[in-house]
Amino acid sequence: MLADDKIFLGTSTQPEYLALKYGNRHGLVTGATGTGKTVTLQVLAEGFSAAGVPVFAADIKGDLSGVGKMGQAQGWQTQRAQDIGFDDFSDDVFPVIFWDLFGRQGHPVRATISEMGALLLSRMLDLNDTQEGVLNIAFKLADDEGLLLLDLKDLRALLVHIQERAKEISARYGNVSTASIGAIQRALLVLEQQGAENFFGERALEIADLMRTDRDGRGFISILAADELMRAPRLYATFLLWLLSELFEELPEVGDPDKPKLVFFFDEAHLLFDGAPKVLIDKVEQVVRLVRSKGVGVYFVTQNPVDIPETVLAQLSNRVQHALRAYTPREQKAVKVAADTFRPNPAFSTAEVITQLGIGEALVSVLEAKGIPSMVGRTMIRPPSAQVGPITPAEREAIIAASPVAGLYDNPIDRDSAFEVLTRRARDKQLAEERQRQDDDIRKTQRTYQDERPRRSPAPRSSSRQTPTEAAMNSLARTVANRLGDALVRGILGGLKRGR
Ligand SMILES: Nc1ncnc2c1ncn2[C@@H]1O[C@H](COP(=O)(O)OP(=O)(O)OP(=O)(O)O)[C@@H](O)[C@H]1O
Ligand SMILES: [Mg+2]
């Protein structure tokens, strides 16, 4: 059943395969709770990894972690293999890297505020248009004044600074009201309470670390702990979107490769689109469309295909549809929508079968020769080879300690950035004012003393009004600006691209 250029998915009236060369044509795994979506995701992840394709997946319930542990021919896995005539089934284990935005169940994942950009940050903070406008101005000002925005305290300091210069900045960039700044500060506080404080900063995640293969040429499966993250769905969704846009920005164009460079699974994909403004949906649609030619396959996993906007849905070529219920009118509509996306099979009614599928059974349609969708097949999905279900915390610890990125991200770096620069500027300004006052006092005394002598014009003070430290700081700011100048390119979702 196993083959080199395709992933074995299961058996209908014939074996069903996903061709690796169409792996970047994206996919969709849907079905009601408990119908077998996560197991199917594991089958796909194992298949890509075995073919040397690195995988990134969020683990919502912790049940994907088993992919990093040797399977033990559990009852139902062996049974299913037998049922479908899968003779070359064997236990296996796959290379895994665990990641965690909160740094607890995996290596910390970080991004900088600049990289995130105003559009995604606004979405993360749930800002209205006016507040988003102010955030845009903040980013613009930071660019213009060479202030690095790395972490949340940088952004906070910048907002305070903007408030102090509100009049001048409003005249130059557009209105910044105290109310809007206050609202953004409050939203930042909420984000911090959700634990995002550690997420923003350095060392920022390098895409290359998601694209590793092990010594045997297997693709690493990067698993993002997302159980806690689910309590901050906005953070979850925007983070994944950011990551996707990073992949798009960083990876070179490859056309149509033999196999994908990376496969990205978006579990609970409805969270991405719930209440998302049209601009954002359009951007997602655009990124998903364009990232294909970078060799990245995006697979959405969600309960119901109607959770995904039509423009995005239209791009997901490889489909696994598990059972759907059809009790309510909304459910019936969803079944119809799901059924209509398949190329019909004269042997059965797609819509009828969707509601009758058993656990671990699905309608499968993939791209075949010339990129044409295959006729839908009622398929018994193959069992995964690794453990199904979570590993223990101790097993997780062991994998983290032995990981190829061990020690790379584990400690935060706090580089000189907006917060530090603005704090120094404020302190220097204070010092300068102090000195000015002292100078004035001295001059006053001298003047009283010299009153009898002919008046000379006062000696010119140092030509600029800057203190030496301030001058040095400003020149540092300029260097930063100049250095950034080369790289001041904003990506498709508005994030600042890294200089290369
Ligand atoms: N291919 C399969 N063969 C046999 N049994 C399966 C298969 N897929 C799933 N199952 C059984 O169904 C259970 C639930 O599967 P899974 O966790 O994948 O469902 P799910 O759709 O992800 O559910 P949820 O929406 O709750 O996350 C598995 O633990 C397993 O017992
Ligand atoms: Mg699941």
mmCIF file with all atom_site columns, N, CA and C in Angstrom, residues 65-70 72 96 98 105 387 389-402:
data_model
loop_
_atom_site.group_PDB
_atom_site.id
_atom_site.type_symbol
_atom_site.label_atom_id
_atom_site.label_alt_id
_atom_site.label_comp_id
_atom_site.label_asym_id
_atom_site.label_entity_id
_atom_site.label_seq_id
_atom_site.pdbx_PDB_ins_code
_atom_site.Cartn_x
_atom_site.Cartn_y
_atom_site.Cartn_z
_atom_site.occupancy
_atom_site.B_iso_or_equiv
_atom_site.pdbx_formal_charge
_atom_site.auth_seq_id
_atom_site.auth_comp_id
_atom_site.auth_asym_id
_atom_site.auth_atom_id
_atom_site.pdbx_PDB_model_num
ATOM 1  N N  . SER A 1 65  ? 0.282  14.913 20.203 1.00 0.00 ? 65  SER A N  1
ATOM 2  C CA . SER A 1 65  ? 1.652  14.723 20.675 1.00 0.00 ? 65  SER A CA 1
ATOM 3  C C  . SER A 1 65  ? 2.116  13.267 20.539 1.00 0.00 ? 65  SER A C  1
ATOM 4  N N  . GLY A 1 66  ? 1.163  12.342 20.484 1.00 0.00 ? 66  GLY A N  1
ATOM 5  C CA . GLY A 1 66  ? 1.505  10.922 20.371 1.00 0.00 ? 66  GLY A CA 1
ATOM 6  C C  . GLY A 1 66  ? 2.311  10.588 19.129 1.00 0.00 ? 66  GLY A C  1
ATOM 7  N N  . VAL A 1 67  ? 2.290  11.476 18.139 1.00 0.00 ? 67  VAL A N  1
ATOM 8  C CA . VAL A 1 67  ? 3.023  11.231 16.904 1.00 0.00 ? 67  VAL A CA 1
ATOM 9  C C  . VAL A 1 67  ? 4.528  11.116 17.172 1.00 0.00 ? 67  VAL A C  1
ATOM 10 N N  . GLY A 1 68  ? 4.956  11.645 18.333 1.00 0.00 ? 68  GLY A N  1
ATOM 11 C CA . GLY A 1 68  ? 6.365  11.579 18.706 1.00 0.00 ? 68  GLY A CA 1
ATOM 12 C C  . GLY A 1 68  ? 6.712  10.331 19.500 1.00 0.00 ? 68  GLY A C  1
ATOM 13 N N  . LYS A 1 69  ? 5.768  9.411  19.619 1.00 0.00 ? 69  LYS A N  1
ATOM 14 C CA . LYS A 1 69  ? 6.041  8.187  20.380 1.00 0.00 ? 69  LYS A CA 1
ATOM 15 C C  . LYS A 1 69  ? 5.673  6.951  19.557 1.00 0.00 ? 69  LYS A C  1
ATOM 16 N N  . MET A 1 70  ? 6.547  5.952  19.629 1.00 0.00 ? 70  MET A N  1
ATOM 17 C CA . MET A 1 70  ? 6.328  4.705  18.881 1.00 0.00 ? 70  MET A CA 1
ATOM 18 C C  . MET A 1 70  ? 4.947  4.130  19.174 1.00 0.00 ? 70  MET A C  1
ATOM 19 N N  . GLN A 1 72  ? 2.034  1.313  19.536 1.00 0.00 ? 72  GLN A N  1
ATOM 20 C CA . GLN A 1 72  ? 2.173  -0.012 20.154 1.00 0.00 ? 72  GLN A CA 1
ATOM 21 C C  . GLN A 1 72  ? 1.086  -0.946 19.677 1.00 0.00 ? 72  GLN A C  1
ATOM 22 N N  . VAL A 1 96  ? 9.750  15.132 16.315 1.00 0.00 ? 96  VAL A N  1
ATOM 23 C CA . VAL A 1 96  ? 8.819  16.178 16.721 1.00 0.00 ? 96  VAL A CA 1
ATOM 24 C C  . VAL A 1 96  ? 9.572  17.316 17.387 1.00 0.00 ? 96  VAL A C  1
ATOM 25 N N  . PHE A 1 98  ? 8.383  20.444 19.894 1.00 0.00 ? 98  PHE A N  1
ATOM 26 C CA . PHE A 1 98  ? 7.248  21.065 20.577 1.00 0.00 ? 98  PHE A CA 1
ATOM 27 C C  . PHE A 1 98  ? 7.486  22.563 20.753 1.00 0.00 ? 98  PHE A C  1
ATOM 28 N N  . GLN A 1 105 ? 4.898  24.187 27.465 1.00 0.00 ? 105 GLN A N  1
ATOM 29 C CA . GLN A 1 105 ? 4.863  22.815 26.946 1.00 0.00 ? 105 GLN A CA 1
ATOM 30 C C  . GLN A 1 105 ? 5.727  22.628 25.708 1.00 0.00 ? 105 GLN A C  1
ATOM 31 N N  . GLN A 1 387 ? 1.817  6.505  18.201 1.00 0.00 ? 387 GLN A N  1
ATOM 32 C CA . GLN A 1 387 ? 0.777  6.441  19.227 1.00 0.00 ? 387 GLN A CA 1
ATOM 33 C C  . GLN A 1 387 ? -0.351 7.402  18.889 1.00 0.00 ? 387 GLN A C  1
ATOM 34 N N  . GLY A 1 389 ? -3.161 9.642  20.581 1.00 0.00 ? 389 GLY A N  1
ATOM 35 C CA . GLY A 1 389 ? -3.467 10.172 21.912 1.00 0.00 ? 389 GLY A CA 1
ATOM 36 C C  . GLY A 1 389 ? -2.219 10.722 22.567 1.00 0.00 ? 389 GLY A C  1
ATOM 37 N N  . PRO A 1 390 ? -2.401 11.534 23.627 1.00 0.00 ? 390 PRO A N  1
ATOM 38 C CA . PRO A 1 390 ? -1.296 12.293 24.209 1.00 0.00 ? 390 PRO A CA 1
ATOM 39 C C  . PRO A 1 390 ? -0.193 11.444 24.829 1.00 0.00 ? 390 PRO A C  1
ATOM 40 N N  . ILE A 1 391 ? 1.016  12.015 24.858 1.00 0.00 ? 391 ILE A N  1
ATOM 41 C CA . ILE A 1 391 ? 2.124  11.413 25.593 1.00 0.00 ? 391 ILE A CA 1
ATOM 42 C C  . ILE A 1 391 ? 2.110  12.005 27.008 1.00 0.00 ? 391 ILE A C  1
ATOM 43 N N  . THR A 1 392 ? 2.927  11.466 27.897 1.00 0.00 ? 392 THR A N  1
ATOM 44 C CA . THR A 1 392 ? 2.962  11.972 29.273 1.00 0.00 ? 392 THR A CA 1
ATOM 45 C C  . THR A 1 392 ? 3.849  13.225 29.332 1.00 0.00 ? 392 THR A C  1
ATOM 46 N N  . PRO A 1 393 ? 3.673  14.053 30.384 1.00 0.00 ? 393 PRO A N  1
ATOM 47 C CA . PRO A 1 393 ? 4.535  15.231 30.533 1.00 0.00 ? 393 PRO A CA 1
ATOM 48 C C  . PRO A 1 393 ? 6.021  14.853 30.556 1.00 0.00 ? 393 PRO A C  1
ATOM 49 N N  . ALA A 1 394 ? 6.360  13.735 31.167 1.00 0.00 ? 394 ALA A N  1
ATOM 50 C CA . ALA A 1 394 ? 7.771  13.339 31.231 1.00 0.00 ? 394 ALA A CA 1
ATOM 51 C C  . ALA A 1 394 ? 8.302  13.013 29.834 1.00 0.00 ? 394 ALA A C  1
ATOM 52 N N  . GLU A 1 395 ? 7.473  12.343 29.034 1.00 0.00 ? 395 GLU A N  1
ATOM 53 C CA . GLU A 1 395 ? 7.887  12.021 27.661 1.00 0.00 ? 395 GLU A CA 1
ATOM 54 C C  . GLU A 1 395 ? 8.069  13.309 26.862 1.00 0.00 ? 395 GLU A C  1
ATOM 55 N N  . ARG A 1 396 ? 7.201  14.252 27.106 1.00 0.00 ? 396 ARG A N  1
ATOM 56 C CA . ARG A 1 396 ? 7.308  15.538 26.423 1.00 0.00 ? 396 ARG A CA 1
ATOM 57 C C  . ARG A 1 396 ? 8.608  16.240 26.802 1.00 0.00 ? 396 ARG A C  1
ATOM 58 N N  . GLU A 1 397 ? 8.894  16.268 28.110 1.00 0.00 ? 397 GLU A N  1
ATOM 59 C CA . GLU A 1 397 ? 10.131 16.888 28.593 1.00 0.00 ? 397 GLU A CA 1
ATOM 60 C C  . GLU A 1 397 ? 11.347 16.299 27.898 1.00 0.00 ? 397 GLU A C  1
ATOM 61 N N  . ALA A 1 398 ? 11.354 14.981 27.778 1.00 0.00 ? 398 ALA A N  1
ATOM 62 C CA . ALA A 1 398 ? 12.500 14.300 27.180 1.00 0.00 ? 398 ALA A CA 1
ATOM 63 C C  . ALA A 1 398 ? 12.672 14.734 25.719 1.00 0.00 ? 398 ALA A C  1
ATOM 64 N N  . ILE A 1 399 ? 11.558 14.834 25.002 1.00 0.00 ? 399 ILE A N  1
ATOM 65 C CA . ILE A 1 399 ? 11.637 15.245 23.595 1.00 0.00 ? 399 ILE A CA 1
ATOM 66 C C  . ILE A 1 399 ? 12.123 16.693 23.488 1.00 0.00 ? 399 ILE A C  1
ATOM 67 N N  . ILE A 1 400 ? 11.634 17.552 24.401 1.00 0.00 ? 400 ILE A N  1
ATOM 68 C CA . ILE A 1 400 ? 12.049 18.959 24.374 1.00 0.00 ? 400 ILE A CA 1
ATOM 69 C C  . ILE A 1 400 ? 13.551 19.084 24.644 1.00 0.00 ? 400 ILE A C  1
ATOM 70 N N  . ALA A 1 401 ? 14.034 18.305 25.618 1.00 0.00 ? 401 ALA A N  1
ATOM 71 C CA . ALA A 1 401 ? 15.454 18.400 25.981 1.00 0.00 ? 401 ALA A CA 1
ATOM 72 C C  . ALA A 1 401 ? 16.361 17.942 24.840 1.00 0.00 ? 401 ALA A C  1
ATOM 73 N N  . ALA A 1 402 ? 15.877 16.985 24.054 1.00 0.00 ? 402 ALA A N  1
ATOM 74 C CA . ALA A 1 402 ? 16.715 16.440 22.990 1.00 0.00 ? 402 ALA A CA 1
ATOM 75 C C  . ALA A 1 402 ? 16.477 17.129 21.647 1.00 0.00 ? 402 ALA A C  1
#
